[in-house]
Short mmCIF file of C-alpha atoms in Angstrom, two decimals:
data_model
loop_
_atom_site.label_atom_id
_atom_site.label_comp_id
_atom_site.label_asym_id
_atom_site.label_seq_id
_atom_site.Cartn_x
_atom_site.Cartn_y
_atom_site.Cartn_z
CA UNK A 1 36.66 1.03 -22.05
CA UNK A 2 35.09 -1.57 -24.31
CA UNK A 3 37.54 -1.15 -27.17
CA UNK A 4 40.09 -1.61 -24.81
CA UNK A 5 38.54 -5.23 -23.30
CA UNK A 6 38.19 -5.79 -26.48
CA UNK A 7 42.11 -5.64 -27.57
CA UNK A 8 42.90 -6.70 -24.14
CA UNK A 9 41.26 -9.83 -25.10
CA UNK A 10 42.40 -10.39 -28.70
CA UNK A 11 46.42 -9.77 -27.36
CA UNK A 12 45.96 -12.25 -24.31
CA UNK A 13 43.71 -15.27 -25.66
CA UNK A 14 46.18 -16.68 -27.26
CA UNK A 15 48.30 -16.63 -23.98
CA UNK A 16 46.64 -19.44 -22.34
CA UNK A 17 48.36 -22.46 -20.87
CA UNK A 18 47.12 -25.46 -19.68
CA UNK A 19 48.44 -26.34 -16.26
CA UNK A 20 49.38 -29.93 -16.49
CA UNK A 21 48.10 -30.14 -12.43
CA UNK A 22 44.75 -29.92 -13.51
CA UNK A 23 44.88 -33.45 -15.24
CA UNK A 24 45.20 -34.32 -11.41
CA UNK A 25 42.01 -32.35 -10.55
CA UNK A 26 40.27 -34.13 -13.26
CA UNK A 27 40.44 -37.40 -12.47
CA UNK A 28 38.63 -37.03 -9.25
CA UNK A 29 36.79 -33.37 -9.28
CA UNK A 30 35.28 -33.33 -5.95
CA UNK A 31 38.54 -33.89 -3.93
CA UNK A 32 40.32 -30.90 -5.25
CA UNK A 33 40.48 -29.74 -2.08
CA UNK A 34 39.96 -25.63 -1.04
CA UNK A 35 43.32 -25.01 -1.03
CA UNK A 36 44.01 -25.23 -4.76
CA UNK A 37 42.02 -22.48 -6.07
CA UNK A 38 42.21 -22.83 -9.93
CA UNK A 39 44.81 -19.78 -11.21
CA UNK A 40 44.66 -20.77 -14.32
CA UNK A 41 41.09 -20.79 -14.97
CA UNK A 42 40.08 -18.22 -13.28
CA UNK A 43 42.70 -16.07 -14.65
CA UNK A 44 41.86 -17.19 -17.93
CA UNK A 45 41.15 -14.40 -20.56
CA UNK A 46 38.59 -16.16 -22.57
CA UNK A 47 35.77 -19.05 -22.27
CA UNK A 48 38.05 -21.58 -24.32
CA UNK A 49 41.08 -21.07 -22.24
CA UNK A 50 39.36 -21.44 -18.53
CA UNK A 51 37.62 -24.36 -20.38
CA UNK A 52 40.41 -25.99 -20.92
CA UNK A 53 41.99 -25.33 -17.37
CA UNK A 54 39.02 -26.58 -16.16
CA UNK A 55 39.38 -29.99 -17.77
CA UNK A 56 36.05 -29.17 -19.52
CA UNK A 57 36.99 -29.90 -23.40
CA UNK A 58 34.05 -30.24 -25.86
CA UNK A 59 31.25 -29.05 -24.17
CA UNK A 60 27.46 -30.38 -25.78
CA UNK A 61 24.75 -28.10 -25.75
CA UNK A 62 22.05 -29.36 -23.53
CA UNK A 63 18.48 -28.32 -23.34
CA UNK A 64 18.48 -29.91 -19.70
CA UNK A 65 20.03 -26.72 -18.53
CA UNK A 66 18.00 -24.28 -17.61
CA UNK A 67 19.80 -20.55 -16.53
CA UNK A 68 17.35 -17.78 -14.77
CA UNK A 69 18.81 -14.69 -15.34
CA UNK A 70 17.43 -11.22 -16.32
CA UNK A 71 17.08 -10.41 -19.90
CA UNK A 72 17.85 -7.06 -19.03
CA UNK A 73 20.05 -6.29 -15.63
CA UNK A 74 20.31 -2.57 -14.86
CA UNK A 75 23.16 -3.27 -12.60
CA UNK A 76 25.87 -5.24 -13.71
CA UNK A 77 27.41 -5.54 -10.44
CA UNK A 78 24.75 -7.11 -8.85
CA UNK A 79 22.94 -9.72 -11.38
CA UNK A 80 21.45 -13.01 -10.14
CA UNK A 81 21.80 -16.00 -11.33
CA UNK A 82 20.43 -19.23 -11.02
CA UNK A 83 20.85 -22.59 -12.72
CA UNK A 84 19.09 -26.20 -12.97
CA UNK A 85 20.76 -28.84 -14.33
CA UNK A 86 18.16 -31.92 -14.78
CA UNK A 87 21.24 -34.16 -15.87
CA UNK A 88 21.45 -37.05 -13.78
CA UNK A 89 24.59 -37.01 -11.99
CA UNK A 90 25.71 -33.85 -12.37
CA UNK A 91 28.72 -33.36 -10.25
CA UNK A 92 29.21 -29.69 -11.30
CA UNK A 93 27.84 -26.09 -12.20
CA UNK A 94 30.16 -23.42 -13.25
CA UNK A 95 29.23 -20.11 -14.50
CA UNK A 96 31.22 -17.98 -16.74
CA UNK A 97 30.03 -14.50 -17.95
CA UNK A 98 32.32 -14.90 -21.33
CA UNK A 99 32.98 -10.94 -22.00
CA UNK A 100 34.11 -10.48 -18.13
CA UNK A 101 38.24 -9.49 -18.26
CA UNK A 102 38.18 -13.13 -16.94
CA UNK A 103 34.90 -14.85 -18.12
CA UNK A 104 35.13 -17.78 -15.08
CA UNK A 105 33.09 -16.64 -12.27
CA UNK A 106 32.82 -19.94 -10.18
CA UNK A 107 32.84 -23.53 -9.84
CA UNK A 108 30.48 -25.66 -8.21
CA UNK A 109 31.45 -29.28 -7.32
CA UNK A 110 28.79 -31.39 -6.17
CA UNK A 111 28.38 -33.94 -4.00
CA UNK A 112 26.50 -36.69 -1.01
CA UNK A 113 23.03 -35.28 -2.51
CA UNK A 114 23.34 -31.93 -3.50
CA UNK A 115 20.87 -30.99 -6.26
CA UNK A 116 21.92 -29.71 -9.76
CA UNK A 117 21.08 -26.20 -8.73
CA UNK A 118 23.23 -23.45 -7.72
CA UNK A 119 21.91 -19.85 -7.42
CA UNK A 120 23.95 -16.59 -6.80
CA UNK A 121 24.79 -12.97 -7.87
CA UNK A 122 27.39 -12.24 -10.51
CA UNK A 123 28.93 -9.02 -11.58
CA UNK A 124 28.74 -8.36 -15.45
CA UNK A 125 31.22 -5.84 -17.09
CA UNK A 126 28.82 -6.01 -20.29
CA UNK A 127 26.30 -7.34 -22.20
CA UNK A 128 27.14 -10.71 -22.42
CA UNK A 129 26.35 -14.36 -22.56
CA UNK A 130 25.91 -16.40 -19.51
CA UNK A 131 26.90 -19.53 -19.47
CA UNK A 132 26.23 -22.58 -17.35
CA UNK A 133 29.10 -25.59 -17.94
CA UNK A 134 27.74 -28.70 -16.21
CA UNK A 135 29.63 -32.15 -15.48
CA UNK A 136 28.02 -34.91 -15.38
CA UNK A 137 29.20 -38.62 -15.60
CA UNK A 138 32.52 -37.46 -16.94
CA UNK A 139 31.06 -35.59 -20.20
CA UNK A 140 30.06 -32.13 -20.37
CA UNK A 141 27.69 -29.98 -20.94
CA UNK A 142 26.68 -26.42 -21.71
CA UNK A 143 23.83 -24.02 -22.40
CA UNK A 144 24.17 -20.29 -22.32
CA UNK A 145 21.21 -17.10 -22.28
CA UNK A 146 22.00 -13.41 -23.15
CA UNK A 147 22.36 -10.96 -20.73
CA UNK A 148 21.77 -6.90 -21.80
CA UNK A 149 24.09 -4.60 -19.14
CA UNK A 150 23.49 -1.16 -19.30
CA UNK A 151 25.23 -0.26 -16.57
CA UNK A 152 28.93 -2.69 -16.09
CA UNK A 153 29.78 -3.69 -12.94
CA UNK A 154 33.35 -4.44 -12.82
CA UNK A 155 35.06 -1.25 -14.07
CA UNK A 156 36.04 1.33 -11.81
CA UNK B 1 36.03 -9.36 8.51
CA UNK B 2 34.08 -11.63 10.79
CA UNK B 3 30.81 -10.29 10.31
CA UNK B 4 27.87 -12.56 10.52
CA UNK B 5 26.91 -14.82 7.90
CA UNK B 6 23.34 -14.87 7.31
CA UNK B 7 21.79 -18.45 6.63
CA UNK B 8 18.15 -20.00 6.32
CA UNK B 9 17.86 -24.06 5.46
CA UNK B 10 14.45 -25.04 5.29
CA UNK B 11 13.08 -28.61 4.55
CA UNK B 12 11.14 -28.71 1.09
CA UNK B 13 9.61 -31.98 0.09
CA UNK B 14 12.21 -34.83 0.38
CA UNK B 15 15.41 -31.77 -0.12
CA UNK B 16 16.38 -29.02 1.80
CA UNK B 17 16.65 -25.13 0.43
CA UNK B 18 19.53 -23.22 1.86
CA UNK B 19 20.10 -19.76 1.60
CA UNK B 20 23.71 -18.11 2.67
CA UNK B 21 24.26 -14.29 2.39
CA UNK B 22 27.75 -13.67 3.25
CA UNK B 23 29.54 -10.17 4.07
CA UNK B 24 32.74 -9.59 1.89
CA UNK B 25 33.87 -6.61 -0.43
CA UNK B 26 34.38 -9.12 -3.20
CA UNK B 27 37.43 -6.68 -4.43
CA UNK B 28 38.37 -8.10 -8.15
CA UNK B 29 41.84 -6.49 -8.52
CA UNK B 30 40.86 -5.02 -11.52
CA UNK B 31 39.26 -1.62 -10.49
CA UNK B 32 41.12 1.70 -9.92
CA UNK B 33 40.79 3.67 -7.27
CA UNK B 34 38.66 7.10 -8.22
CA UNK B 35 41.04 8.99 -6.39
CA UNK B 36 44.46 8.07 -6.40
CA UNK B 37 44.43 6.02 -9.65
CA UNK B 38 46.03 3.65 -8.06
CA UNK B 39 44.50 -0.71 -9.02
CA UNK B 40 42.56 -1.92 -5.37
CA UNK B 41 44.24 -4.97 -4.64
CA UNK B 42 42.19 -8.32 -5.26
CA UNK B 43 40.15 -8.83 -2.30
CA UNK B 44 37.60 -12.23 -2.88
CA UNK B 45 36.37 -14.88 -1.15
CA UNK B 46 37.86 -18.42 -3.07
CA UNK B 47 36.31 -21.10 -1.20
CA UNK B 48 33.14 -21.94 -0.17
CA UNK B 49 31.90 -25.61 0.99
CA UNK B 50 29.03 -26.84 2.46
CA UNK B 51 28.43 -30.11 4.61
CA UNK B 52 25.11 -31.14 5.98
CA UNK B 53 25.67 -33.67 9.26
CA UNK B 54 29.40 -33.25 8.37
CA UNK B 55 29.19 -35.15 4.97
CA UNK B 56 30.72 -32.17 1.96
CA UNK B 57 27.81 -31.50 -0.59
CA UNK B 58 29.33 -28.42 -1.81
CA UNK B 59 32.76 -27.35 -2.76
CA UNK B 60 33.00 -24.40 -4.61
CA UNK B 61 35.83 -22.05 -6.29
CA UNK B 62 34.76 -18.80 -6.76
CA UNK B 63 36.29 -15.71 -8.97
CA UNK B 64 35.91 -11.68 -8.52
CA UNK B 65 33.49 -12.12 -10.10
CA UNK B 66 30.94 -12.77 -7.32
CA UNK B 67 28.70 -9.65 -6.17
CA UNK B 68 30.05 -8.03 -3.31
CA UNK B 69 28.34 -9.65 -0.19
CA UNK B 70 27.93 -12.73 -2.02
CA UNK B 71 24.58 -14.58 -1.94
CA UNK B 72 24.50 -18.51 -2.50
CA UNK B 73 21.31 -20.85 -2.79
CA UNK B 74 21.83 -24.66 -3.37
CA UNK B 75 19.49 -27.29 -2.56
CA UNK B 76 20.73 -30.92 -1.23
CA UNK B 77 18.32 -33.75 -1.28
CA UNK B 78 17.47 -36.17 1.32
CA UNK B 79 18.46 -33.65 3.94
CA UNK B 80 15.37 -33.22 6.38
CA UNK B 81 14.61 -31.10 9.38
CA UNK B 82 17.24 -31.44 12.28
CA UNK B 83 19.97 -32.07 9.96
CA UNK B 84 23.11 -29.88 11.05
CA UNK B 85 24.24 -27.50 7.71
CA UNK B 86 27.46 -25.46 8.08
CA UNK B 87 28.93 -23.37 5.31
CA UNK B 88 32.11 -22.13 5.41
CA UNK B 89 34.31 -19.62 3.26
CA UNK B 90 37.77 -18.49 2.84
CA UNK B 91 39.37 -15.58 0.70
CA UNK B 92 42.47 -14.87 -1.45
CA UNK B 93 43.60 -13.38 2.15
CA UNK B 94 43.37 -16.38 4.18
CA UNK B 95 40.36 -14.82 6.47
CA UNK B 96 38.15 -17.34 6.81
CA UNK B 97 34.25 -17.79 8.27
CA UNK B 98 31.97 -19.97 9.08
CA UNK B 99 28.26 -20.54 10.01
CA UNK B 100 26.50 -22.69 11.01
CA UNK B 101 22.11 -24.06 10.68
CA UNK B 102 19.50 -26.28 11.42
CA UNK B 103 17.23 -27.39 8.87
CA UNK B 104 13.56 -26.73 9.63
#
């Protein structure tokens, strides 16, 4: 199963396309409305390409990140996940699991108050990293924390 | 699909916590079927948003990704006890819910 990801991964990453509609999306994150789910990133095969359809280039590290996850989660298919971003302004949270088949789990826009904190459950199909990419006054940011699988939660 | 959305919002300090656990089989499209072999079709919720006294504070896209009967914390501030919070979702299906709190 792994070896196979792992090929899987190597044939497809180069794949990636950047959907020109996203420059849209960019300009003005928070009225991308429900309808337009994001294909590309989400269907993305690895971290740089659903970065890119994301409109996240670049991403610093920041140490204003902060992700709570296990160190060791027994159950990949059920592995929680919370994140604080102390960035002023931070206008969105997404969370990618970068060896998941598609590493972009979901994207939190922000807005009218809402706190830099998001906090769910995410299926792993491995050890992994997680990581947190955070927008914030039109830079962006990232910070990431290893997460040990021993049992996947996305294969079948 | 329409089960019942759980949801909790509860004033802390100047923000309010909220706490959604939603029921959906959160189906990636990528698993086989033990039996037959055969891929079970993607199944997943996309959207969520959030609005507290009608004003968005949350607009999320979400992959397969998510844990089946998805749980989702977020915390807005300046929301205080009274305020109205209603969280909807919809999936790659088009099924949709909704639900709907009072913070306290």
């Amino acid at each position: 199963m792994n070896s196979f990801r792992r090929t899987f991964l190597k044939g497809t990453g180069a794949a990636g396309t950047v959907a020109i509609a996203i420059a849209a999306g960019l300009l003005k994150p928070t009225q991308v409305l429900a309808a337009e789910w994001n294909k590309d990133a989400f269907g993305a095969k690895s971290v740089s390409d659903a970065l890119k359809s994301m409109g996240a280039s670049a991403p610093v590290d920041s140490k204003d990140i902060s992700i709570k996850a296990p160190d060791i989660a027994e159950n990949g298919a059920v592995v929680p996940v919370e994140i604080t971003s102390k960035i002023a302004g931070t206008t969105s949270i997404a969370i990618m699991a970068e060896k998941n088949a598609n590493p972009l789990v979901a994207n939190f826009n922000l807005s009218n108050g809402a706190e830099g904190y998001v906090s769910t459950r995410i299926k792993m199909g491995q050890t992994s990293l997680v990581r947190a990419v955070v927008k914030a006054g039109g830079k962006t940011y990232t910070a990431a924390k290893e997460v040990k699988v021993t049992i996947g939660g996305c294969g079948g | 699909m329409a089960d019942a959305m759980k949801i909790r919002a509860t004033a802390q300090g100047d923000s309010a916590d909220i706490k959604v656990l939603m029921n959906h089989v959160m189906e990636t499209g990528l698993r086989k079927d033990a039996k037959t072999g055969q891929l079970i079709p993607a199944h997943f919720i996309q959207n969520v948003s959030a609005s507290v006294n009608g004003k968005e504070v949350l607009d999320a896209q979400w992959g397969g990704a998510i844990s089946k009967n998805p749980y989702l914390g977020f915390k807005v501030k300046g929301a205080k006890a009274g305020d109205k919070v209603v969280v909807n979702w919809e999936d790659n299906k088009g099924e949709k819910n909704t639900v709907e709190a009072t913070v306290s």
